[in-house]
JSON list of C-alpha atoms and ligand atoms in Angstrom, two decimals:
[
{"chain": "F", "resi": 1, "resn": "MET", "atom": "CA", "xyz": [-0.04, 0.05, 0.09]},
{"chain": "F", "resi": 2, "resn": "LEU", "atom": "CA", "xyz": [1.22, 3.33, -0.91]},
{"chain": "F", "resi": 3, "resn": "GLU", "atom": "CA", "xyz": [-0.24, 6.10, 1.34]},
{"chain": "F", "resi": 4, "resn": "ILE", "atom": "CA", "xyz": [-0.17, 9.79, 0.32]},
{"chain": "F", "resi": 5, "resn": "ASP", "atom": "CA", "xyz": [-0.92, 12.81, 2.25]},
{"chain": "F", "resi": 6, "resn": "ILE", "atom": "CA", "xyz": [-0.85, 16.06, 0.43]},
{"chain": "F", "resi": 7, "resn": "ILE", "atom": "CA", "xyz": [-0.73, 19.21, 2.62]},
{"chain": "F", "resi": 8, "resn": "THR", "atom": "CA", "xyz": [-2.59, 22.36, 1.02]},
{"chain": "F", "resi": 9, "resn": "ILE", "atom": "CA", "xyz": [-4.61, 25.07, 1.79]},
{"chain": "F", "resi": 10, "resn": "PHE", "atom": "CA", "xyz": [-6.95, 24.16, -1.13]},
{"chain": "F", "resi": 11, "resn": "PRO", "atom": "CA", "xyz": [-7.91, 20.49, -0.28]},
{"chain": "F", "resi": 12, "resn": "GLY", "atom": "CA", "xyz": [-11.20, 20.75, -2.43]},
{"chain": "F", "resi": 13, "resn": "MET", "atom": "CA", "xyz": [-9.04, 21.29, -5.47]},
{"chain": "F", "resi": 14, "resn": "LEU", "atom": "CA", "xyz": [-8.04, 17.61, -5.69]},
{"chain": "F", "resi": 15, "resn": "ASP", "atom": "CA", "xyz": [-11.74, 16.22, -4.65]},
{"chain": "F", "resi": 16, "resn": "GLY", "atom": "CA", "xyz": [-12.48, 14.71, -8.28]},
{"chain": "F", "resi": 17, "resn": "PHE", "atom": "CA", "xyz": [-9.29, 13.39, -8.80]},
{"chain": "F", "resi": 18, "resn": "ILE", "atom": "CA", "xyz": [-9.29, 11.43, -5.71]},
{"chain": "F", "resi": 19, "resn": "HIS", "atom": "CA", "xyz": [-12.99, 10.23, -6.22]},
{"chain": "F", "resi": 20, "resn": "GLU", "atom": "CA", "xyz": [-12.72, 9.39, -10.01]},
{"chain": "F", "resi": 21, "resn": "SER", "atom": "CA", "xyz": [-10.95, 7.12, -12.22]},
{"chain": "F", "resi": 22, "resn": "MET", "atom": "CA", "xyz": [-7.46, 5.87, -11.46]},
{"chain": "F", "resi": 23, "resn": "LEU", "atom": "CA", "xyz": [-6.96, 6.97, -8.03]},
{"chain": "F", "resi": 24, "resn": "LYS", "atom": "CA", "xyz": [-10.30, 5.74, -7.09]},
{"chain": "F", "resi": 25, "resn": "ARG", "atom": "CA", "xyz": [-9.76, 2.36, -8.37]},
{"chain": "F", "resi": 26, "resn": "ALA", "atom": "CA", "xyz": [-6.30, 2.34, -6.77]},
{"chain": "F", "resi": 27, "resn": "ALA", "atom": "CA", "xyz": [-7.79, 3.29, -3.44]},
{"chain": "F", "resi": 28, "resn": "GLU", "atom": "CA", "xyz": [-10.69, 0.50, -3.90]},
{"chain": "F", "resi": 29, "resn": "LYS", "atom": "CA", "xyz": [-8.11, -2.09, -4.44]},
{"chain": "F", "resi": 30, "resn": "GLY", "atom": "CA", "xyz": [-6.04, -1.24, -1.42]},
{"chain": "F", "resi": 31, "resn": "ILE", "atom": "CA", "xyz": [-3.00, -0.39, -3.69]},
{"chain": "F", "resi": 32, "resn": "ALA", "atom": "CA", "xyz": [-2.74, 3.16, -3.05]},
{"chain": "F", "resi": 33, "resn": "VAL", "atom": "CA", "xyz": [-4.84, 5.93, -1.15]},
{"chain": "F", "resi": 34, "resn": "LEU", "atom": "CA", "xyz": [-4.59, 9.73, -1.50]},
{"chain": "F", "resi": 35, "resn": "ARG", "atom": "CA", "xyz": [-5.76, 12.02, 1.41]},
{"chain": "F", "resi": 36, "resn": "THR", "atom": "CA", "xyz": [-5.75, 15.88, 1.72]},
{"chain": "F", "resi": 37, "resn": "VAL", "atom": "CA", "xyz": [-4.64, 17.56, 4.74]},
{"chain": "F", "resi": 38, "resn": "ASN", "atom": "CA", "xyz": [-5.86, 21.31, 5.32]},
{"chain": "F", "resi": 39, "resn": "LEU", "atom": "CA", "xyz": [-2.90, 23.20, 6.59]},
{"chain": "F", "resi": 40, "resn": "ARG", "atom": "CA", "xyz": [-5.28, 25.50, 8.31]},
{"chain": "F", "resi": 41, "resn": "ASP", "atom": "CA", "xyz": [-5.99, 22.90, 10.67]},
{"chain": "F", "resi": 42, "resn": "PHE", "atom": "CA", "xyz": [-2.61, 23.35, 11.92]},
{"chain": "F", "resi": 43, "resn": "THR", "atom": "CA", "xyz": [-2.58, 27.17, 12.48]},
{"chain": "F", "resi": 44, "resn": "GLN", "atom": "CA", "xyz": [-2.42, 28.66, 15.86]},
{"chain": "F", "resi": 45, "resn": "ASP", "atom": "CA", "xyz": [-3.95, 32.32, 15.56]},
{"chain": "F", "resi": 46, "resn": "VAL", "atom": "CA", "xyz": [-7.71, 33.44, 15.14]},
{"chain": "F", "resi": 47, "resn": "HIS", "atom": "CA", "xyz": [-7.34, 34.04, 11.22]},
{"chain": "F", "resi": 48, "resn": "ARG", "atom": "CA", "xyz": [-5.78, 30.82, 10.71]},
{"chain": "F", "resi": 49, "resn": "SER", "atom": "CA", "xyz": [-3.21, 32.41, 8.57]},
{"chain": "F", "resi": 50, "resn": "THR", "atom": "CA", "xyz": [-0.87, 30.19, 7.00]},
{"chain": "F", "resi": 51, "resn": "ASP", "atom": "CA", "xyz": [1.44, 33.00, 5.40]},
{"chain": "F", "resi": 52, "resn": "ASP", "atom": "CA", "xyz": [3.01, 36.25, 6.30]},
{"chain": "F", "resi": 53, "resn": "ARG", "atom": "CA", "xyz": [5.10, 39.06, 4.88]},
{"chain": "F", "resi": 54, "resn": "PRO", "atom": "CA", "xyz": [8.85, 38.25, 3.79]},
{"chain": "F", "resi": 55, "resn": "TYR", "atom": "CA", "xyz": [11.63, 39.69, 6.10]},
{"chain": "F", "resi": 56, "resn": "GLY", "atom": "CA", "xyz": [13.59, 42.00, 4.19]},
{"chain": "F", "resi": 57, "resn": "GLY", "atom": "CA", "xyz": [10.57, 43.42, 2.73]},
{"chain": "F", "resi": 58, "resn": "GLY", "atom": "CA", "xyz": [9.38, 43.10, -1.05]},
{"chain": "F", "resi": 59, "resn": "PRO", "atom": "CA", "xyz": [6.36, 41.58, -2.76]},
{"chain": "F", "resi": 60, "resn": "GLY", "atom": "CA", "xyz": [4.36, 38.55, -2.07]},
{"chain": "F", "resi": 61, "resn": "MET", "atom": "CA", "xyz": [3.78, 36.54, 0.84]},
{"chain": "F", "resi": 62, "resn": "VAL", "atom": "CA", "xyz": [6.04, 33.41, 2.42]},
{"chain": "F", "resi": 63, "resn": "MET", "atom": "CA", "xyz": [4.21, 30.27, 3.88]},
{"chain": "F", "resi": 64, "resn": "LYS", "atom": "CA", "xyz": [4.90, 30.14, 7.42]},
{"chain": "F", "resi": 65, "resn": "ALA", "atom": "CA", "xyz": [7.19, 27.52, 9.10]},
{"chain": "F", "resi": 66, "resn": "GLN", "atom": "CA", "xyz": [5.11, 26.75, 12.26]},
{"chain": "F", "resi": 67, "resn": "PRO", "atom": "CA", "xyz": [1.79, 25.10, 10.53]},
{"chain": "F", "resi": 68, "resn": "LEU", "atom": "CA", "xyz": [3.91, 23.28, 7.88]},
{"chain": "F", "resi": 69, "resn": "PHE", "atom": "CA", "xyz": [5.91, 21.53, 10.74]},
{"chain": "F", "resi": 70, "resn": "ASP", "atom": "CA", "xyz": [3.27, 20.77, 13.06]},
{"chain": "F", "resi": 71, "resn": "ALA", "atom": "CA", "xyz": [1.50, 19.38, 9.98]},
{"chain": "F", "resi": 72, "resn": "VAL", "atom": "CA", "xyz": [4.33, 17.11, 8.95]},
{"chain": "F", "resi": 73, "resn": "GLU", "atom": "CA", "xyz": [4.85, 16.18, 12.51]},
{"chain": "F", "resi": 74, "resn": "HIS", "atom": "CA", "xyz": [1.49, 14.94, 12.84]},
{"chain": "F", "resi": 75, "resn": "LEU", "atom": "CA", "xyz": [1.72, 12.87, 9.92]},
{"chain": "F", "resi": 76, "resn": "LYS", "atom": "CA", "xyz": [5.20, 11.63, 9.84]},
{"chain": "F", "resi": 77, "resn": "ARG", "atom": "CA", "xyz": [6.26, 8.16, 10.70]},
{"chain": "F", "resi": 78, "resn": "ASP", "atom": "CA", "xyz": [9.75, 6.47, 10.51]},
{"chain": "F", "resi": 79, "resn": "SER", "atom": "CA", "xyz": [9.37, 5.47, 6.74]},
{"chain": "F", "resi": 80, "resn": "SER", "atom": "CA", "xyz": [7.75, 8.70, 5.29]},
{"chain": "F", "resi": 81, "resn": "ARG", "atom": "CA", "xyz": [9.33, 10.74, 2.88]},
{"chain": "F", "resi": 82, "resn": "VAL", "atom": "CA", "xyz": [8.60, 14.38, 2.64]},
{"chain": "F", "resi": 83, "resn": "ILE", "atom": "CA", "xyz": [8.48, 16.20, -0.69]},
{"chain": "F", "resi": 84, "resn": "LEU", "atom": "CA", "xyz": [7.98, 19.69, -1.46]},
{"chain": "F", "resi": 85, "resn": "MET", "atom": "CA", "xyz": [6.50, 20.80, -4.95]},
{"chain": "F", "resi": 86, "resn": "THR", "atom": "CA", "xyz": [8.45, 23.68, -6.14]},
{"chain": "F", "resi": 87, "resn": "PRO", "atom": "CA", "xyz": [9.67, 25.29, -9.39]},
{"chain": "F", "resi": 88, "resn": "GLN", "atom": "CA", "xyz": [12.99, 25.25, -7.97]},
{"chain": "F", "resi": 89, "resn": "GLY", "atom": "CA", "xyz": [12.94, 21.31, -7.56]},
{"chain": "F", "resi": 90, "resn": "ARG", "atom": "CA", "xyz": [14.49, 18.82, -9.78]},
{"chain": "F", "resi": 91, "resn": "GLN", "atom": "CA", "xyz": [12.61, 18.07, -12.85]},
{"chain": "F", "resi": 92, "resn": "MET", "atom": "CA", "xyz": [10.17, 15.54, -12.57]},
{"chain": "F", "resi": 93, "resn": "GLN", "atom": "CA", "xyz": [10.76, 12.49, -15.02]},
{"chain": "F", "resi": 94, "resn": "GLN", "atom": "CA", "xyz": [9.50, 8.85, -15.71]},
{"chain": "F", "resi": 95, "resn": "SER", "atom": "CA", "xyz": [12.66, 7.49, -13.64]},
{"chain": "F", "resi": 96, "resn": "VAL", "atom": "CA", "xyz": [11.19, 9.86, -10.58]},
{"chain": "F", "resi": 97, "resn": "ALA", "atom": "CA", "xyz": [7.78, 8.51, -10.81]},
{"chain": "F", "resi": 98, "resn": "GLU", "atom": "CA", "xyz": [9.28, 4.91, -10.83]},
{"chain": "F", "resi": 99, "resn": "ALA", "atom": "CA", "xyz": [11.39, 5.56, -8.03]},
{"chain": "F", "resi": 100, "resn": "TYR", "atom": "CA", "xyz": [8.39, 6.63, -5.86]},
{"chain": "F", "resi": 101, "resn": "ALA", "atom": "CA", "xyz": [6.27, 3.89, -7.24]},
{"chain": "F", "resi": 102, "resn": "GLN", "atom": "CA", "xyz": [6.61, 1.41, -4.24]},
{"chain": "F", "resi": 103, "resn": "PRO", "atom": "CA", "xyz": [4.65, 0.94, -0.81]},
{"chain": "F", "resi": 104, "resn": "GLY", "atom": "CA", "xyz": [5.18, 3.21, 1.61]},
{"chain": "F", "resi": 105, "resn": "HIS", "atom": "CA", "xyz": [4.20, 6.76, 2.99]},
{"chain": "F", "resi": 106, "resn": "LEU", "atom": "CA", "xyz": [4.74, 10.13, 1.19]},
{"chain": "F", "resi": 107, "resn": "ILE", "atom": "CA", "xyz": [3.87, 13.49, 2.21]},
{"chain": "F", "resi": 108, "resn": "VAL", "atom": "CA", "xyz": [3.57, 16.08, -0.24]},
{"chain": "F", "resi": 109, "resn": "ILE", "atom": "CA", "xyz": [3.76, 19.89, 0.63]},
{"chain": "F", "resi": 110, "resn": "CYS", "atom": "CA", "xyz": [2.25, 22.31, -1.73]},
{"chain": "F", "resi": 111, "resn": "GLY", "atom": "CA", "xyz": [3.65, 25.74, -2.07]},
{"chain": "F", "resi": 112, "resn": "HIS", "atom": "CA", "xyz": [1.80, 28.78, -2.36]},
{"chain": "F", "resi": 113, "resn": "TYR", "atom": "CA", "xyz": [2.43, 32.47, -2.83]},
{"chain": "F", "resi": 114, "resn": "GLU", "atom": "CA", "xyz": [6.34, 33.29, -3.34]},
{"chain": "F", "resi": 115, "resn": "GLY", "atom": "CA", "xyz": [7.19, 30.04, -1.55]},
{"chain": "F", "resi": 116, "resn": "VAL", "atom": "CA", "xyz": [7.87, 28.52, 1.96]},
{"chain": "F", "resi": 117, "resn": "ASP", "atom": "CA", "xyz": [9.96, 29.88, 4.56]},
{"chain": "F", "resi": 118, "resn": "GLU", "atom": "CA", "xyz": [13.53, 28.34, 4.06]},
{"chain": "F", "resi": 119, "resn": "ARG", "atom": "CA", "xyz": [13.52, 26.49, 7.29]},
{"chain": "F", "resi": 120, "resn": "VAL", "atom": "CA", "xyz": [10.96, 24.23, 5.78]},
{"chain": "F", "resi": 121, "resn": "ARG", "atom": "CA", "xyz": [13.10, 23.23, 2.90]},
{"chain": "F", "resi": 122, "resn": "THR", "atom": "CA", "xyz": [16.28, 22.59, 5.13]},
{"chain": "F", "resi": 123, "resn": "ALA", "atom": "CA", "xyz": [14.86, 20.92, 8.06]},
{"chain": "F", "resi": 124, "resn": "LEU", "atom": "CA", "xyz": [11.77, 19.19, 7.08]},
{"chain": "F", "resi": 125, "resn": "VAL", "atom": "CA", "xyz": [11.62, 18.27, 3.32]},
{"chain": "F", "resi": 126, "resn": "ASP", "atom": "CA", "xyz": [13.71, 15.21, 1.69]},
{"chain": "F", "resi": 127, "resn": "ASP", "atom": "CA", "xyz": [12.91, 15.80, -1.86]},
{"chain": "F", "resi": 128, "resn": "GLU", "atom": "CA", "xyz": [11.92, 18.94, -3.98]},
{"chain": "F", "resi": 129, "resn": "LEU", "atom": "CA", "xyz": [10.10, 18.33, -7.39]},
{"chain": "F", "resi": 130, "resn": "SER", "atom": "CA", "xyz": [9.47, 20.50, -10.23]},
{"chain": "F", "resi": 131, "resn": "ILE", "atom": "CA", "xyz": [6.96, 19.52, -13.16]},
{"chain": "F", "resi": 132, "resn": "GLY", "atom": "CA", "xyz": [8.28, 21.77, -15.55]},
{"chain": "F", "resi": 133, "resn": "ASP", "atom": "CA", "xyz": [10.01, 25.20, -16.09]},
{"chain": "F", "resi": 134, "resn": "TYR", "atom": "CA", "xyz": [6.74, 27.23, -15.57]},
{"chain": "F", "resi": 135, "resn": "VAL", "atom": "CA", "xyz": [5.19, 28.88, -12.59]},
{"chain": "F", "resi": 136, "resn": "LEU", "atom": "CA", "xyz": [1.80, 27.67, -11.15]},
{"chain": "F", "resi": 137, "resn": "THR", "atom": "CA", "xyz": [-0.14, 29.87, -8.70]},
{"chain": "F", "resi": 138, "resn": "ASN", "atom": "CA", "xyz": [-0.49, 26.64, -6.52]},
{"chain": "F", "resi": 139, "resn": "GLY", "atom": "CA", "xyz": [1.39, 23.56, -5.99]},
{"chain": "F", "resi": 140, "resn": "VAL", "atom": "CA", "xyz": [-1.64, 21.61, -5.44]},
{"chain": "F", "resi": 141, "resn": "LEU", "atom": "CA", "xyz": [-2.06, 20.85, -9.55]},
{"chain": "F", "resi": 142, "resn": "ALA", "atom": "CA", "xyz": [1.54, 19.97, -9.40]},
{"chain": "F", "resi": 143, "resn": "ALA", "atom": "CA", "xyz": [1.13, 17.48, -6.53]},
{"chain": "F", "resi": 144, "resn": "GLY", "atom": "CA", "xyz": [-1.66, 15.93, -8.55]},
{"chain": "F", "resi": 145, "resn": "VAL", "atom": "CA", "xyz": [0.51, 15.41, -11.53]},
{"chain": "F", "resi": 146, "resn": "PHE", "atom": "CA", "xyz": [3.17, 13.97, -9.59]},
{"chain": "F", "resi": 147, "resn": "VAL", "atom": "CA", "xyz": [0.64, 11.31, -7.89]},
{"chain": "F", "resi": 148, "resn": "ASP", "atom": "CA", "xyz": [-0.81, 10.27, -11.14]},
{"chain": "F", "resi": 149, "resn": "ALA", "atom": "CA", "xyz": [2.46, 9.66, -12.73]},
{"chain": "F", "resi": 150, "resn": "VAL", "atom": "CA", "xyz": [3.53, 7.44, -9.45]},
{"chain": "F", "resi": 151, "resn": "VAL", "atom": "CA", "xyz": [0.35, 5.61, -8.64]},
{"chain": "F", "resi": 152, "resn": "ARG", "atom": "CA", "xyz": [-0.54, 4.50, -12.01]},
{"chain": "F", "resi": 153, "resn": "LEU", "atom": "CA", "xyz": [2.65, 2.42, -12.08]},
{"chain": "F", "resi": 154, "resn": "LEU", "atom": "CA", "xyz": [1.90, 0.79, -9.01]},
{"chain": "F", "resi": 155, "resn": "PRO", "atom": "CA", "xyz": [1.21, -3.11, -10.02]},
{"chain": "F", "resi": 156, "resn": "GLY", "atom": "CA", "xyz": [-2.76, -3.81, -10.40]},
{"chain": "F", "resi": 157, "resn": "VAL", "atom": "CA", "xyz": [-3.78, -0.13, -10.77]},
{"chain": "F", "resi": 158, "resn": "LEU", "atom": "CA", "xyz": [-3.96, -0.09, -14.63]},
{"chain": "F", "resi": 159, "resn": "GLY", "atom": "CA", "xyz": [-6.10, -2.74, -16.57]},
{"chain": "F", "resi": 160, "resn": "GLY", "atom": "CA", "xyz": [-4.08, -4.12, -19.32]},
{"chain": "F", "resi": 161, "resn": "GLU", "atom": "CA", "xyz": [-0.77, -5.99, -18.22]},
{"chain": "F", "resi": 162, "resn": "GLY", "atom": "CA", "xyz": [2.24, -4.43, -19.43]},
{"chain": "F", "resi": 163, "resn": "ALA", "atom": "CA", "xyz": [0.47, -1.30, -20.37]},
{"chain": "F", "resi": 164, "resn": "THR", "atom": "CA", "xyz": [3.03, 0.75, -18.66]},
{"chain": "F", "resi": 165, "resn": "GLU", "atom": "CA", "xyz": [6.21, -0.85, -20.15]},
{"chain": "F", "resi": 166, "resn": "GLN", "atom": "CA", "xyz": [5.59, -0.02, -23.55]},
{"chain": "F", "resi": 167, "resn": "GLU", "atom": "CA", "xyz": [4.53, 3.54, -23.29]},
{"chain": "F", "resi": 168, "resn": "SER", "atom": "CA", "xyz": [6.49, 6.85, -23.87]},
{"chain": "F", "resi": 169, "resn": "PHE", "atom": "CA", "xyz": [9.68, 7.04, -21.70]},
{"chain": "F", "resi": 170, "resn": "ALA", "atom": "CA", "xyz": [9.39, 3.64, -20.23]},
{"chain": "F", "resi": 171, "resn": "ASP", "atom": "CA", "xyz": [12.40, 2.79, -22.29]},
{"chain": "F", "resi": 172, "resn": "GLY", "atom": "CA", "xyz": [13.71, 6.21, -22.95]},
{"chain": "F", "resi": 173, "resn": "LEU", "atom": "CA", "xyz": [11.79, 6.45, -26.37]},
{"chain": "F", "resi": 174, "resn": "LEU", "atom": "CA", "xyz": [8.65, 8.11, -27.56]},
{"chain": "F", "resi": 175, "resn": "GLU", "atom": "CA", "xyz": [5.84, 5.81, -28.22]},
{"chain": "F", "resi": 176, "resn": "HIS", "atom": "CA", "xyz": [4.97, 4.55, -31.72]},
{"chain": "F", "resi": 177, "resn": "PRO", "atom": "CA", "xyz": [1.57, 5.71, -33.56]},
{"chain": "F", "resi": 178, "resn": "HIS", "atom": "CA", "xyz": [-1.60, 3.74, -32.61]},
{"chain": "F", "resi": 179, "resn": "TYR", "atom": "CA", "xyz": [-4.49, 2.95, -34.90]},
{"chain": "F", "resi": 180, "resn": "THR", "atom": "CA", "xyz": [-7.83, 1.45, -34.41]},
{"chain": "F", "resi": 181, "resn": "ARG", "atom": "CA", "xyz": [-10.78, 0.35, -36.40]},
{"chain": "F", "resi": 182, "resn": "PRO", "atom": "CA", "xyz": [-11.99, 1.25, -39.22]},
{"chain": "F", "resi": 183, "resn": "ILE", "atom": "CA", "xyz": [-9.07, 0.19, -41.24]},
{"chain": "F", "resi": 184, "resn": "GLU", "atom": "CA", "xyz": [-9.67, 3.24, -43.79]},
{"chain": "F", "resi": 185, "resn": "PHE", "atom": "CA", "xyz": [-11.22, 6.50, -42.38]},
{"chain": "F", "resi": 186, "resn": "ARG", "atom": "CA", "xyz": [-11.61, 9.64, -44.72]},
{"chain": "F", "resi": 187, "resn": "GLY", "atom": "CA", "xyz": [-9.41, 8.08, -47.14]},
{"chain": "F", "resi": 188, "resn": "MET", "atom": "CA", "xyz": [-6.53, 7.34, -44.50]},
{"chain": "F", "resi": 189, "resn": "LYS", "atom": "CA", "xyz": [-5.45, 3.97, -44.23]},
{"chain": "F", "resi": 190, "resn": "VAL", "atom": "CA", "xyz": [-4.11, 1.90, -41.36]},
{"chain": "F", "resi": 191, "resn": "PRO", "atom": "CA", "xyz": [-0.44, 0.81, -42.27]},
{"chain": "F", "resi": 192, "resn": "LYS", "atom": "CA", "xyz": [-0.50, -2.61, -43.75]},
{"chain": "F", "resi": 193, "resn": "VAL", "atom": "CA", "xyz": [1.61, -4.30, -41.60]},
{"chain": "F", "resi": 194, "resn": "LEU", "atom": "CA", "xyz": [-0.38, -3.57, -38.47]},
{"chain": "F", "resi": 195, "resn": "ALA", "atom": "CA", "xyz": [-3.17, -5.75, -39.83]},
{"chain": "F", "resi": 196, "resn": "SER", "atom": "CA", "xyz": [-0.98, -8.50, -41.27]},
{"chain": "F", "resi": 197, "resn": "GLY", "atom": "CA", "xyz": [-0.96, -10.42, -38.18]},
{"chain": "F", "resi": 198, "resn": "ASP", "atom": "CA", "xyz": [2.99, -10.80, -38.44]},
{"chain": "F", "resi": 199, "resn": "HIS", "atom": "CA", "xyz": [3.96, -10.19, -34.95]},
{"chain": "F", "resi": 200, "resn": "LYS", "atom": "CA", "xyz": [7.58, -9.95, -35.68]},
{"chain": "F", "resi": 201, "resn": "ALA", "atom": "CA", "xyz": [7.01, -7.29, -38.67]},
{"chain": "F", "resi": 202, "resn": "ILE", "atom": "CA", "xyz": [4.75, -5.69, -36.11]},
{"chain": "F", "resi": 203, "resn": "ALA", "atom": "CA", "xyz": [7.15, -5.35, -33.47]},
{"chain": "F", "resi": 204, "resn": "GLU", "atom": "CA", "xyz": [9.81, -4.06, -36.08]},
{"chain": "F", "resi": 205, "resn": "TRP", "atom": "CA", "xyz": [7.53, -1.32, -37.50]},
{"chain": "F", "resi": 206, "resn": "ARG", "atom": "CA", "xyz": [6.71, -0.40, -33.89]},
{"chain": "F", "resi": 207, "resn": "ARG", "atom": "CA", "xyz": [10.46, -0.03, -32.80]},
{"chain": "F", "resi": 208, "resn": "GLN", "atom": "CA", "xyz": [11.29, 1.77, -36.03]},
{"chain": "F", "resi": 209, "resn": "LYS", "atom": "CA", "xyz": [8.69, 4.45, -35.46]},
{"chain": "F", "resi": 210, "resn": "SER", "atom": "CA", "xyz": [9.21, 4.92, -32.13]},
{"chain": "F", "resi": 211, "resn": "ILE", "atom": "CA", "xyz": [12.90, 5.62, -32.98]},
{"chain": "F", "resi": 212, "resn": "GLU", "atom": "CA", "xyz": [12.05, 7.91, -35.87]},
{"chain": "F", "resi": 213, "resn": "ARG", "atom": "CA", "xyz": [9.39, 9.92, -33.76]},
{"chain": "F", "resi": 214, "resn": "THR", "atom": "CA", "xyz": [11.97, 10.48, -31.03]},
{"chain": "F", "resi": 215, "resn": "GLN", "atom": "CA", "xyz": [14.56, 11.60, -33.37]},
{"chain": "F", "resi": 216, "resn": "GLU", "atom": "CA", "xyz": [11.95, 14.08, -34.84]},
{"chain": "F", "resi": 217, "resn": "ARG", "atom": "CA", "xyz": [10.61, 15.22, -31.57]},
{"chain": "F", "resi": 218, "resn": "ARG", "atom": "CA", "xyz": [12.92, 14.67, -28.78]},
{"chain": "F", "resi": 219, "resn": "PRO", "atom": "CA", "xyz": [16.49, 14.20, -30.02]},
{"chain": "F", "resi": 220, "resn": "ASP", "atom": "CA", "xyz": [17.64, 14.99, -26.55]},
{"chain": "F", "resi": 221, "resn": "LEU", "atom": "CA", "xyz": [16.32, 11.54, -25.43]},
{"chain": "F", "resi": 222, "resn": "LEU", "atom": "CA", "xyz": [18.61, 9.78, -28.04]},
{"chain": "F", "resi": 223, "resn": "LYS", "atom": "CA", "xyz": [21.86, 11.28, -26.76]},
{"chain": "F", "resi": 224, "resn": "ASN", "atom": "CA", "xyz": [23.10, 8.44, -24.76]},
{"chain": "F", "resi": 225, "resn": "LYS", "atom": "CA", "xyz": [21.52, 5.82, -26.95]},
{"chain": "F", "resi": 226, "resn": "ASN", "atom": "CA", "xyz": [22.94, 3.73, -29.76]},
{"chain": "F", "resi": 227, "resn": "PHE", "atom": "CA", "xyz": [21.11, 2.07, -32.37]},
{"chain": "R", "resi": 1, "resn": "ADE", "atom": "N1", "xyz": [4.55, 25.26, -7.92]},
{"chain": "R", "resi": 1, "resn": "ADE", "atom": "C1", "xyz": [4.42, 26.38, -8.84]},
{"chain": "R", "resi": 1, "resn": "ADE", "atom": "N2", "xyz": [5.06, 25.88, -9.91]},
{"chain": "R", "resi": 1, "resn": "ADE", "atom": "C2", "xyz": [5.56, 24.81, -9.68]},
{"chain": "R", "resi": 1, "resn": "ADE", "atom": "C3", "xyz": [6.22, 23.93, -10.74]},
{"chain": "R", "resi": 1, "resn": "ADE", "atom": "N3", "xyz": [6.36, 24.29, -11.95]},
{"chain": "R", "resi": 1, "resn": "ADE", "atom": "N4", "xyz": [6.37, 22.21, -10.19]},
{"chain": "R", "resi": 1, "resn": "ADE", "atom": "C4", "xyz": [5.92, 22.30, -9.09]},
{"chain": "R", "resi": 1, "resn": "ADE", "atom": "N5", "xyz": [5.52, 22.91, -8.11]},
{"chain": "R", "resi": 1, "resn": "ADE", "atom": "C5", "xyz": [4.88, 24.37, -8.58]}
]
């Protein structure tokens, strides 16, 4: 079982994500469970404030250390890993998702405003992840992206066996094109080989298309590969 607690000031934003589709199935099967934790429940002032002005001045607000420390300490067990979603983190990759896709307990902190008090990063967090070089107002969407990429890799979550082994990035390449019925649509035909029943030829065609597509769109992925 992989348990994930997401600490956020917008817990409602993940409701649909948790209660529908892939994550719902993972929870029903007892493979993974995602919970949201409202950071405001760990505030100590009447206004339930989670942010404050930055020392040194300047625009924006900074997330306070105390509610985050209290929330993490409340949730934390010996084996927990604490992850902060931030554009300053190491970039999310398929290999990162694979590394986290195992039983355990993850605590994911969603940054908001200008960022979090530096003492959270230095004393509380094990890993910092970015989902790309752009800035969101709200780390909760980034946390959802991270959780989706991880949970779908857990054995038993997706229907088709082997579905995650063949997909884009699984072997460092983009995936080959796919077709389904009909064999001809608006004059566009499905490549003959795919309907030939010749499994060896199909595998070769797919491999070739996969390499061509990667060369065309993401040559950076081929740098350390030999064909
Ligand atoms: N919070 C804001 N922008 C983000 C990003 N690109 N990745 C992760 N967390 C974020």
